[in-house]
Amino acid sequence: MDHTKLEKNSYKTPKTLFIFLLITIFTMTFNFINIIFLLILITPLDLSLAKNCFLFVDYQVHVINKLPPNSPQLKIHCASKNDDFGYRYPAIGEDFNWRFCSSIVGQTLYFCHFWWDSKEKAFDVFNNGHTCVNDSDVPNLLDYCKWEVRPDGFYLELYNKANGSYYMNHYKDWS
C-alpha cells in the first residue's frame, strides 16, 4: 500500500473534515471575540460623549423672547435643510435653543421666521461658525449664537475687543 497516497487523501475523511471545520469556526469566533473586545476598549465608556460632536464644533443657537409683558404672542419657526423645529411660541424671557454639529460638507445654515403682532421677519440666524451670520464682521469667540427678539427688532450678542465683554447689538429691524 502506498502511504503517500493515503496521507494525501486522509484529509478527505468525514472525521478530518469535521475537525478542520471545528478549528476554522473556533479561529473565526476567537477573532470575532477579539475584535469585539477591541471595539469595546476604544469606544468611550461615557455614552454621553456620543451625543457630542467628534472632530467638529458643537454649536448652539439661542433665541430669547425679550418682548414686553402683556404683548401679543411671539411665534417662531426655525429650520435648516435637515432639521425643522416646527412652530414655537416662547413666553416672555423664555430661551428657545438648539444645538448641532458643524457640517462636514458645505455650509450649515439655520433660518428663523418670526411673527409678532402685525410684524414678521425671516432671516438666517446661523450660517457662519466664526461670526454666527455672514454679514456680521465681529467674531464670535464662543460656540453659540445668542439672539434677542425685542419690540424694535433683533439683537445679536457680539464681543467687544476693547474691554473683553459681550453686548447685544441691534442687528435687524422688524421692517
mmCIF file with all atom_site columns, C-alpha atoms in Angstrom:
data_model
loop_
_atom_site.group_PDB
_atom_site.id
_atom_site.type_symbol
_atom_site.label_atom_id
_atom_site.label_alt_id
_atom_site.label_comp_id
_atom_site.label_asym_id
_atom_site.label_entity_id
_atom_site.label_seq_id
_atom_site.pdbx_PDB_ins_code
_atom_site.Cartn_x
_atom_site.Cartn_y
_atom_site.Cartn_z
_atom_site.occupancy
_atom_site.B_iso_or_equiv
_atom_site.pdbx_formal_charge
_atom_site.auth_seq_id
_atom_site.auth_comp_id
_atom_site.auth_asym_id
_atom_site.auth_atom_id
_atom_site.pdbx_PDB_model_num
ATOM 1   C CA . MET A 1 1   ? 0.000   0.000  0.000  1.00 0.00 ? 1   MET A CA 1
ATOM 2   C CA . ASP A 1 2   ? 1.301   3.438  -0.958 1.00 0.00 ? 2   ASP A CA 1
ATOM 3   C CA . HIS A 1 3   ? 1.486   5.610  2.186  1.00 0.00 ? 3   HIS A CA 1
ATOM 4   C CA . THR A 1 4   ? 1.892   8.889  0.309  1.00 0.00 ? 4   THR A CA 1
ATOM 5   C CA . LYS A 1 5   ? -1.379  8.285  -1.449 1.00 0.00 ? 5   LYS A CA 1
ATOM 6   C CA . LEU A 1 6   ? -3.094  7.510  1.853  1.00 0.00 ? 6   LEU A CA 1
ATOM 7   C CA . GLU A 1 7   ? -1.728  10.642 3.556  1.00 0.00 ? 7   GLU A CA 1
ATOM 8   C CA . LYS A 1 8   ? -2.780  12.886 0.693  1.00 0.00 ? 8   LYS A CA 1
ATOM 9   C CA . ASN A 1 9   ? -6.342  11.622 0.770  1.00 0.00 ? 9   ASN A CA 1
ATOM 10  C CA . SER A 1 10  ? -6.649  11.301 4.553  1.00 0.00 ? 10  SER A CA 1
ATOM 11  C CA . TYR A 1 11  ? -7.880  14.895 4.907  1.00 0.00 ? 11  TYR A CA 1
ATOM 12  C CA . LYS A 1 12  ? -10.955 13.953 2.918  1.00 0.00 ? 12  LYS A CA 1
ATOM 13  C CA . THR A 1 13  ? -12.374 11.680 5.594  1.00 0.00 ? 13  THR A CA 1
ATOM 14  C CA . PRO A 1 14  ? -15.503 12.949 7.377  1.00 0.00 ? 14  PRO A CA 1
ATOM 15  C CA . LYS A 1 15  ? -13.741 12.941 10.734 1.00 0.00 ? 15  LYS A CA 1
ATOM 16  C CA . THR A 1 16  ? -10.871 15.083 9.442  1.00 0.00 ? 16  THR A CA 1
ATOM 17  C CA . LEU A 1 17  ? -13.224 17.479 7.679  1.00 0.00 ? 17  LEU A CA 1
ATOM 18  C CA . PHE A 1 18  ? -15.250 17.836 10.870 1.00 0.00 ? 18  PHE A CA 1
ATOM 19  C CA . ILE A 1 19  ? -12.116 18.613 12.921 1.00 0.00 ? 19  ILE A CA 1
ATOM 20  C CA . PHE A 1 20  ? -10.967 21.105 10.286 1.00 0.00 ? 20  PHE A CA 1
ATOM 21  C CA . LEU A 1 21  ? -14.398 22.759 10.367 1.00 0.00 ? 21  LEU A CA 1
ATOM 22  C CA . LEU A 1 22  ? -14.318 22.995 14.173 1.00 0.00 ? 22  LEU A CA 1
ATOM 23  C CA . ILE A 1 23  ? -10.850 24.551 14.120 1.00 0.00 ? 23  ILE A CA 1
ATOM 24  C CA . THR A 1 24  ? -11.950 27.069 11.476 1.00 0.00 ? 24  THR A CA 1
ATOM 25  C CA . ILE A 1 25  ? -15.078 28.030 13.425 1.00 0.00 ? 25  ILE A CA 1
ATOM 26  C CA . PHE A 1 26  ? -13.089 28.335 16.658 1.00 0.00 ? 26  PHE A CA 1
ATOM 27  C CA . THR A 1 27  ? -10.489 30.539 14.963 1.00 0.00 ? 27  THR A CA 1
ATOM 28  C CA . MET A 1 28  ? -13.161 32.775 13.406 1.00 0.00 ? 28  MET A CA 1
ATOM 29  C CA . THR A 1 29  ? -15.060 33.002 16.700 1.00 0.00 ? 29  THR A CA 1
ATOM 30  C CA . PHE A 1 30  ? -11.874 33.785 18.584 1.00 0.00 ? 30  PHE A CA 1
ATOM 31  C CA . ASN A 1 31  ? -11.013 36.555 16.094 1.00 0.00 ? 31  ASN A CA 1
ATOM 32  C CA . PHE A 1 32  ? -14.572 37.911 16.257 1.00 0.00 ? 32  PHE A CA 1
ATOM 33  C CA . ILE A 1 33  ? -14.416 37.998 20.063 1.00 0.00 ? 33  ILE A CA 1
ATOM 34  C CA . ASN A 1 34  ? -11.059 39.790 19.906 1.00 0.00 ? 34  ASN A CA 1
ATOM 35  C CA . ILE A 1 35  ? -12.482 42.368 17.510 1.00 0.00 ? 35  ILE A CA 1
ATOM 36  C CA . ILE A 1 36  ? -15.498 42.969 19.756 1.00 0.00 ? 36  ILE A CA 1
ATOM 37  C CA . PHE A 1 37  ? -13.217 43.308 22.784 1.00 0.00 ? 37  PHE A CA 1
ATOM 38  C CA . LEU A 1 38  ? -11.001 45.837 20.984 1.00 0.00 ? 38  LEU A CA 1
ATOM 39  C CA . LEU A 1 39  ? -14.041 47.836 19.871 1.00 0.00 ? 39  LEU A CA 1
ATOM 40  C CA . ILE A 1 40  ? -15.258 47.977 23.454 1.00 0.00 ? 40  ILE A CA 1
ATOM 41  C CA . LEU A 1 41  ? -11.851 49.229 24.573 1.00 0.00 ? 41  LEU A CA 1
ATOM 42  C CA . ILE A 1 42  ? -11.669 52.029 22.026 1.00 0.00 ? 42  ILE A CA 1
ATOM 43  C CA . THR A 1 43  ? -15.308 53.087 22.388 1.00 0.00 ? 43  THR A CA 1
ATOM 44  C CA . PRO A 1 44  ? -15.771 55.788 25.024 1.00 0.00 ? 44  PRO A CA 1
ATOM 45  C CA . LEU A 1 45  ? -17.318 54.342 28.135 1.00 0.00 ? 45  LEU A CA 1
ATOM 46  C CA . ASP A 1 46  ? -19.209 57.551 28.810 1.00 0.00 ? 46  ASP A CA 1
ATOM 47  C CA . LEU A 1 47  ? -22.053 57.287 26.320 1.00 0.00 ? 47  LEU A CA 1
ATOM 48  C CA . SER A 1 48  ? -22.896 60.953 26.804 1.00 0.00 ? 48  SER A CA 1
ATOM 49  C CA . LEU A 1 49  ? -19.806 61.697 24.714 1.00 0.00 ? 49  LEU A CA 1
ATOM 50  C CA . ALA A 1 50  ? -21.549 60.100 21.766 1.00 0.00 ? 50  ALA A CA 1
ATOM 51  C CA . LYS A 1 51  ? -24.046 62.972 21.794 1.00 0.00 ? 51  LYS A CA 1
ATOM 52  C CA . ASN A 1 52  ? -21.237 65.499 21.332 1.00 0.00 ? 52  ASN A CA 1
ATOM 53  C CA . CYS A 1 53  ? -19.623 66.343 18.042 1.00 0.00 ? 53  CYS A CA 1
ATOM 54  C CA . PHE A 1 54  ? -16.480 64.362 17.309 1.00 0.00 ? 54  PHE A CA 1
ATOM 55  C CA . LEU A 1 55  ? -13.844 66.348 15.377 1.00 0.00 ? 55  LEU A CA 1
ATOM 56  C CA . PHE A 1 56  ? -16.372 69.123 14.678 1.00 0.00 ? 56  PHE A CA 1
ATOM 57  C CA . VAL A 1 57  ? -17.623 72.104 16.639 1.00 0.00 ? 57  VAL A CA 1
ATOM 58  C CA . ASP A 1 58  ? -20.786 71.708 18.698 1.00 0.00 ? 58  ASP A CA 1
ATOM 59  C CA . TYR A 1 59  ? -22.737 74.953 18.163 1.00 0.00 ? 59  TYR A CA 1
ATOM 60  C CA . GLN A 1 60  ? -25.815 76.316 19.897 1.00 0.00 ? 60  GLN A CA 1
ATOM 61  C CA . VAL A 1 61  ? -28.340 78.901 18.788 1.00 0.00 ? 61  VAL A CA 1
ATOM 62  C CA . HIS A 1 62  ? -30.413 80.729 21.411 1.00 0.00 ? 62  HIS A CA 1
ATOM 63  C CA . VAL A 1 63  ? -33.443 82.869 20.587 1.00 0.00 ? 63  VAL A CA 1
ATOM 64  C CA . ILE A 1 64  ? -34.748 84.722 23.638 1.00 0.00 ? 64  ILE A CA 1
ATOM 65  C CA . ASN A 1 65  ? -38.109 86.463 23.791 1.00 0.00 ? 65  ASN A CA 1
ATOM 66  C CA . LYS A 1 66  ? -37.380 89.948 25.193 1.00 0.00 ? 66  LYS A CA 1
ATOM 67  C CA . LEU A 1 67  ? -40.706 91.479 24.213 1.00 0.00 ? 67  LEU A CA 1
ATOM 68  C CA . PRO A 1 68  ? -42.608 93.483 26.840 1.00 0.00 ? 68  PRO A CA 1
ATOM 69  C CA . PRO A 1 69  ? -45.050 91.798 29.227 1.00 0.00 ? 69  PRO A CA 1
ATOM 70  C CA . ASN A 1 70  ? -48.689 91.642 28.094 1.00 0.00 ? 70  ASN A CA 1
ATOM 71  C CA . SER A 1 71  ? -47.674 91.977 24.434 1.00 0.00 ? 71  SER A CA 1
ATOM 72  C CA . PRO A 1 72  ? -49.040 89.741 21.650 1.00 0.00 ? 72  PRO A CA 1
ATOM 73  C CA . GLN A 1 73  ? -47.634 86.206 21.477 1.00 0.00 ? 73  GLN A CA 1
ATOM 74  C CA . LEU A 1 74  ? -44.356 85.767 19.594 1.00 0.00 ? 74  LEU A CA 1
ATOM 75  C CA . LYS A 1 75  ? -44.401 82.947 17.023 1.00 0.00 ? 75  LYS A CA 1
ATOM 76  C CA . ILE A 1 76  ? -41.155 81.464 15.676 1.00 0.00 ? 76  ILE A CA 1
ATOM 77  C CA . HIS A 1 77  ? -40.416 78.860 13.026 1.00 0.00 ? 77  HIS A CA 1
ATOM 78  C CA . CYS A 1 78  ? -36.747 77.801 12.704 1.00 0.00 ? 78  CYS A CA 1
ATOM 79  C CA . ALA A 1 79  ? -35.287 75.201 10.371 1.00 0.00 ? 79  ALA A CA 1
ATOM 80  C CA . SER A 1 80  ? -32.324 74.056 8.320  1.00 0.00 ? 80  SER A CA 1
ATOM 81  C CA . LYS A 1 81  ? -32.009 71.732 5.354  1.00 0.00 ? 81  LYS A CA 1
ATOM 82  C CA . ASN A 1 82  ? -32.056 68.737 7.721  1.00 0.00 ? 82  ASN A CA 1
ATOM 83  C CA . ASP A 1 83  ? -33.927 69.953 10.814 1.00 0.00 ? 83  ASP A CA 1
ATOM 84  C CA . ASP A 1 84  ? -37.316 71.585 11.235 1.00 0.00 ? 84  ASP A CA 1
ATOM 85  C CA . PHE A 1 85  ? -38.208 72.645 14.772 1.00 0.00 ? 85  PHE A CA 1
ATOM 86  C CA . GLY A 1 86  ? -41.805 73.475 13.945 1.00 0.00 ? 86  GLY A CA 1
ATOM 87  C CA . TYR A 1 87  ? -43.671 76.474 15.276 1.00 0.00 ? 87  TYR A CA 1
ATOM 88  C CA . ARG A 1 88  ? -42.684 77.710 18.719 1.00 0.00 ? 88  ARG A CA 1
ATOM 89  C CA . TYR A 1 89  ? -44.421 80.173 20.998 1.00 0.00 ? 89  TYR A CA 1
ATOM 90  C CA . PRO A 1 90  ? -41.861 81.206 23.641 1.00 0.00 ? 90  PRO A CA 1
ATOM 91  C CA . ALA A 1 91  ? -43.095 83.046 26.720 1.00 0.00 ? 91  ALA A CA 1
ATOM 92  C CA . ILE A 1 92  ? -41.578 86.383 27.716 1.00 0.00 ? 92  ILE A CA 1
ATOM 93  C CA . GLY A 1 93  ? -37.987 85.738 28.819 1.00 0.00 ? 93  GLY A CA 1
ATOM 94  C CA . GLU A 1 94  ? -38.011 82.150 27.504 1.00 0.00 ? 94  GLU A CA 1
ATOM 95  C CA . ASP A 1 95  ? -34.959 80.842 25.643 1.00 0.00 ? 95  ASP A CA 1
ATOM 96  C CA . PHE A 1 96  ? -35.741 78.672 22.606 1.00 0.00 ? 96  PHE A CA 1
ATOM 97  C CA . ASN A 1 97  ? -32.475 76.934 21.714 1.00 0.00 ? 97  ASN A CA 1
ATOM 98  C CA . TRP A 1 98  ? -30.946 74.006 19.870 1.00 0.00 ? 98  TRP A CA 1
ATOM 99  C CA . ARG A 1 99  ? -27.513 72.525 19.288 1.00 0.00 ? 99  ARG A CA 1
ATOM 100 C CA . PHE A 1 100 ? -25.898 70.971 16.248 1.00 0.00 ? 100 PHE A CA 1
ATOM 101 C CA . CYS A 1 101 ? -22.555 69.894 14.800 1.00 0.00 ? 101 CYS A CA 1
ATOM 102 C CA . SER A 1 102 ? -20.904 71.891 12.064 1.00 0.00 ? 102 SER A CA 1
ATOM 103 C CA . SER A 1 103 ? -21.361 70.414 8.610  1.00 0.00 ? 103 SER A CA 1
ATOM 104 C CA . ILE A 1 104 ? -18.537 68.364 7.088  1.00 0.00 ? 104 ILE A CA 1
ATOM 105 C CA . VAL A 1 105 ? -19.500 69.232 3.536  1.00 0.00 ? 105 VAL A CA 1
ATOM 106 C CA . GLY A 1 106 ? -20.931 72.580 2.590  1.00 0.00 ? 106 GLY A CA 1
ATOM 107 C CA . GLN A 1 107 ? -22.221 75.174 4.972  1.00 0.00 ? 107 GLN A CA 1
ATOM 108 C CA . THR A 1 108 ? -24.539 74.817 7.939  1.00 0.00 ? 108 THR A CA 1
ATOM 109 C CA . LEU A 1 109 ? -27.444 77.241 7.738  1.00 0.00 ? 109 LEU A CA 1
ATOM 110 C CA . TYR A 1 110 ? -30.360 77.791 10.112 1.00 0.00 ? 110 TYR A CA 1
ATOM 111 C CA . PHE A 1 111 ? -33.042 80.391 9.478  1.00 0.00 ? 111 PHE A CA 1
ATOM 112 C CA . CYS A 1 112 ? -35.962 81.617 11.547 1.00 0.00 ? 112 CYS A CA 1
ATOM 113 C CA . HIS A 1 113 ? -39.231 83.239 10.620 1.00 0.00 ? 113 HIS A CA 1
ATOM 114 C CA . PHE A 1 114 ? -40.693 85.498 13.321 1.00 0.00 ? 114 PHE A CA 1
ATOM 115 C CA . TRP A 1 115 ? -44.243 86.816 13.761 1.00 0.00 ? 115 TRP A CA 1
ATOM 116 C CA . TRP A 1 116 ? -45.266 89.335 16.421 1.00 0.00 ? 116 TRP A CA 1
ATOM 117 C CA . ASP A 1 117 ? -48.376 91.485 16.416 1.00 0.00 ? 117 ASP A CA 1
ATOM 118 C CA . SER A 1 118 ? -48.729 92.623 12.778 1.00 0.00 ? 118 SER A CA 1
ATOM 119 C CA . LYS A 1 119 ? -44.978 92.310 12.085 1.00 0.00 ? 119 LYS A CA 1
ATOM 120 C CA . GLU A 1 120 ? -42.996 89.493 10.547 1.00 0.00 ? 120 GLU A CA 1
ATOM 121 C CA . LYS A 1 121 ? -39.383 88.901 9.598  1.00 0.00 ? 121 LYS A CA 1
ATOM 122 C CA . ALA A 1 122 ? -37.311 85.981 8.290  1.00 0.00 ? 122 ALA A CA 1
ATOM 123 C CA . PHE A 1 123 ? -33.513 85.747 8.181  1.00 0.00 ? 123 PHE A CA 1
ATOM 124 C CA . ASP A 1 124 ? -30.548 83.424 8.778  1.00 0.00 ? 124 ASP A CA 1
ATOM 125 C CA . VAL A 1 125 ? -29.698 83.045 12.457 1.00 0.00 ? 125 VAL A CA 1
ATOM 126 C CA . PHE A 1 126 ? -26.628 80.887 11.749 1.00 0.00 ? 126 PHE A CA 1
ATOM 127 C CA . ASN A 1 127 ? -24.571 80.491 8.585  1.00 0.00 ? 127 ASN A CA 1
ATOM 128 C CA . ASN A 1 128 ? -21.024 81.118 9.788  1.00 0.00 ? 128 ASN A CA 1
ATOM 129 C CA . GLY A 1 129 ? -19.182 79.487 12.683 1.00 0.00 ? 129 GLY A CA 1
ATOM 130 C CA . HIS A 1 130 ? -16.894 82.483 13.221 1.00 0.00 ? 130 HIS A CA 1
ATOM 131 C CA . THR A 1 131 ? -19.457 85.296 13.264 1.00 0.00 ? 131 THR A CA 1
ATOM 132 C CA . CYS A 1 132 ? -22.848 83.496 13.569 1.00 0.00 ? 132 CYS A CA 1
ATOM 133 C CA . VAL A 1 133 ? -24.019 85.191 10.371 1.00 0.00 ? 133 VAL A CA 1
ATOM 134 C CA . ASN A 1 134 ? -22.030 86.195 7.298  1.00 0.00 ? 134 ASN A CA 1
ATOM 135 C CA . ASP A 1 135 ? -22.911 89.880 7.422  1.00 0.00 ? 135 ASP A CA 1
ATOM 136 C CA . SER A 1 136 ? -21.597 90.314 10.965 1.00 0.00 ? 136 SER A CA 1
ATOM 137 C CA . ASP A 1 137 ? -17.963 91.356 10.980 1.00 0.00 ? 137 ASP A CA 1
ATOM 138 C CA . VAL A 1 138 ? -17.436 90.834 14.703 1.00 0.00 ? 138 VAL A CA 1
ATOM 139 C CA . PRO A 1 139 ? -16.045 87.393 15.549 1.00 0.00 ? 139 PRO A CA 1
ATOM 140 C CA . ASN A 1 140 ? -17.985 85.145 17.891 1.00 0.00 ? 140 ASN A CA 1
ATOM 141 C CA . LEU A 1 141 ? -15.457 83.631 20.288 1.00 0.00 ? 141 LEU A CA 1
ATOM 142 C CA . LEU A 1 142 ? -17.995 81.243 21.788 1.00 0.00 ? 142 LEU A CA 1
ATOM 143 C CA . ASP A 1 143 ? -19.691 78.175 20.385 1.00 0.00 ? 143 ASP A CA 1
ATOM 144 C CA . TYR A 1 144 ? -23.151 79.736 20.459 1.00 0.00 ? 144 TYR A CA 1
ATOM 145 C CA . CYS A 1 145 ? -25.148 82.495 18.817 1.00 0.00 ? 145 CYS A CA 1
ATOM 146 C CA . LYS A 1 146 ? -27.438 84.399 21.140 1.00 0.00 ? 146 LYS A CA 1
ATOM 147 C CA . TRP A 1 147 ? -30.368 86.332 19.686 1.00 0.00 ? 147 TRP A CA 1
ATOM 148 C CA . GLU A 1 148 ? -32.894 88.539 21.452 1.00 0.00 ? 148 GLU A CA 1
ATOM 149 C CA . VAL A 1 149 ? -36.266 89.445 19.956 1.00 0.00 ? 149 VAL A CA 1
ATOM 150 C CA . ARG A 1 150 ? -37.279 92.959 21.060 1.00 0.00 ? 150 ARG A CA 1
ATOM 151 C CA . PRO A 1 151 ? -40.002 95.438 20.044 1.00 0.00 ? 151 PRO A CA 1
ATOM 152 C CA . ASP A 1 152 ? -37.549 97.393 17.850 1.00 0.00 ? 152 ASP A CA 1
ATOM 153 C CA . GLY A 1 153 ? -36.023 94.328 16.177 1.00 0.00 ? 153 GLY A CA 1
ATOM 154 C CA . PHE A 1 154 ? -33.453 91.584 16.589 1.00 0.00 ? 154 PHE A CA 1
ATOM 155 C CA . TYR A 1 155 ? -30.243 91.720 18.579 1.00 0.00 ? 155 TYR A CA 1
ATOM 156 C CA . LEU A 1 156 ? -27.168 89.516 18.233 1.00 0.00 ? 156 LEU A CA 1
ATOM 157 C CA . GLU A 1 157 ? -24.648 89.111 21.031 1.00 0.00 ? 157 GLU A CA 1
ATOM 158 C CA . LEU A 1 158 ? -21.215 90.350 19.955 1.00 0.00 ? 158 LEU A CA 1
ATOM 159 C CA . TYR A 1 159 ? -17.781 90.571 21.529 1.00 0.00 ? 159 TYR A CA 1
ATOM 160 C CA . ASN A 1 160 ? -16.183 93.917 22.393 1.00 0.00 ? 160 ASN A CA 1
ATOM 161 C CA . LYS A 1 161 ? -12.423 93.533 21.916 1.00 0.00 ? 161 LYS A CA 1
ATOM 162 C CA . ALA A 1 162 ? -11.686 96.821 23.675 1.00 0.00 ? 162 ALA A CA 1
ATOM 163 C CA . ASN A 1 163 ? -12.904 95.705 27.085 1.00 0.00 ? 163 ASN A CA 1
ATOM 164 C CA . GLY A 1 164 ? -13.334 91.953 26.598 1.00 0.00 ? 164 GLY A CA 1
ATOM 165 C CA . SER A 1 165 ? -17.077 91.960 27.225 1.00 0.00 ? 165 SER A CA 1
ATOM 166 C CA . TYR A 1 166 ? -20.160 90.863 25.328 1.00 0.00 ? 166 TYR A CA 1
ATOM 167 C CA . TYR A 1 167 ? -23.036 93.145 24.367 1.00 0.00 ? 167 TYR A CA 1
ATOM 168 C CA . MET A 1 168 ? -26.313 92.915 22.436 1.00 0.00 ? 168 MET A CA 1
ATOM 169 C CA . ASN A 1 169 ? -26.015 94.621 19.044 1.00 0.00 ? 169 ASN A CA 1
ATOM 170 C CA . HIS A 1 170 ? -29.105 95.778 17.109 1.00 0.00 ? 170 HIS A CA 1
ATOM 171 C CA . TYR A 1 171 ? -28.890 93.520 14.027 1.00 0.00 ? 171 TYR A CA 1
ATOM 172 C CA . LYS A 1 172 ? -32.215 93.914 12.157 1.00 0.00 ? 172 LYS A CA 1
ATOM 173 C CA . ASP A 1 173 ? -35.445 95.867 12.383 1.00 0.00 ? 173 ASP A CA 1
ATOM 174 C CA . TRP A 1 174 ? -38.853 94.247 12.087 1.00 0.00 ? 174 TRP A CA 1
ATOM 175 C CA . SER A 1 175 ? -39.462 96.078 8.801  1.00 0.00 ? 175 SER A CA 1
#
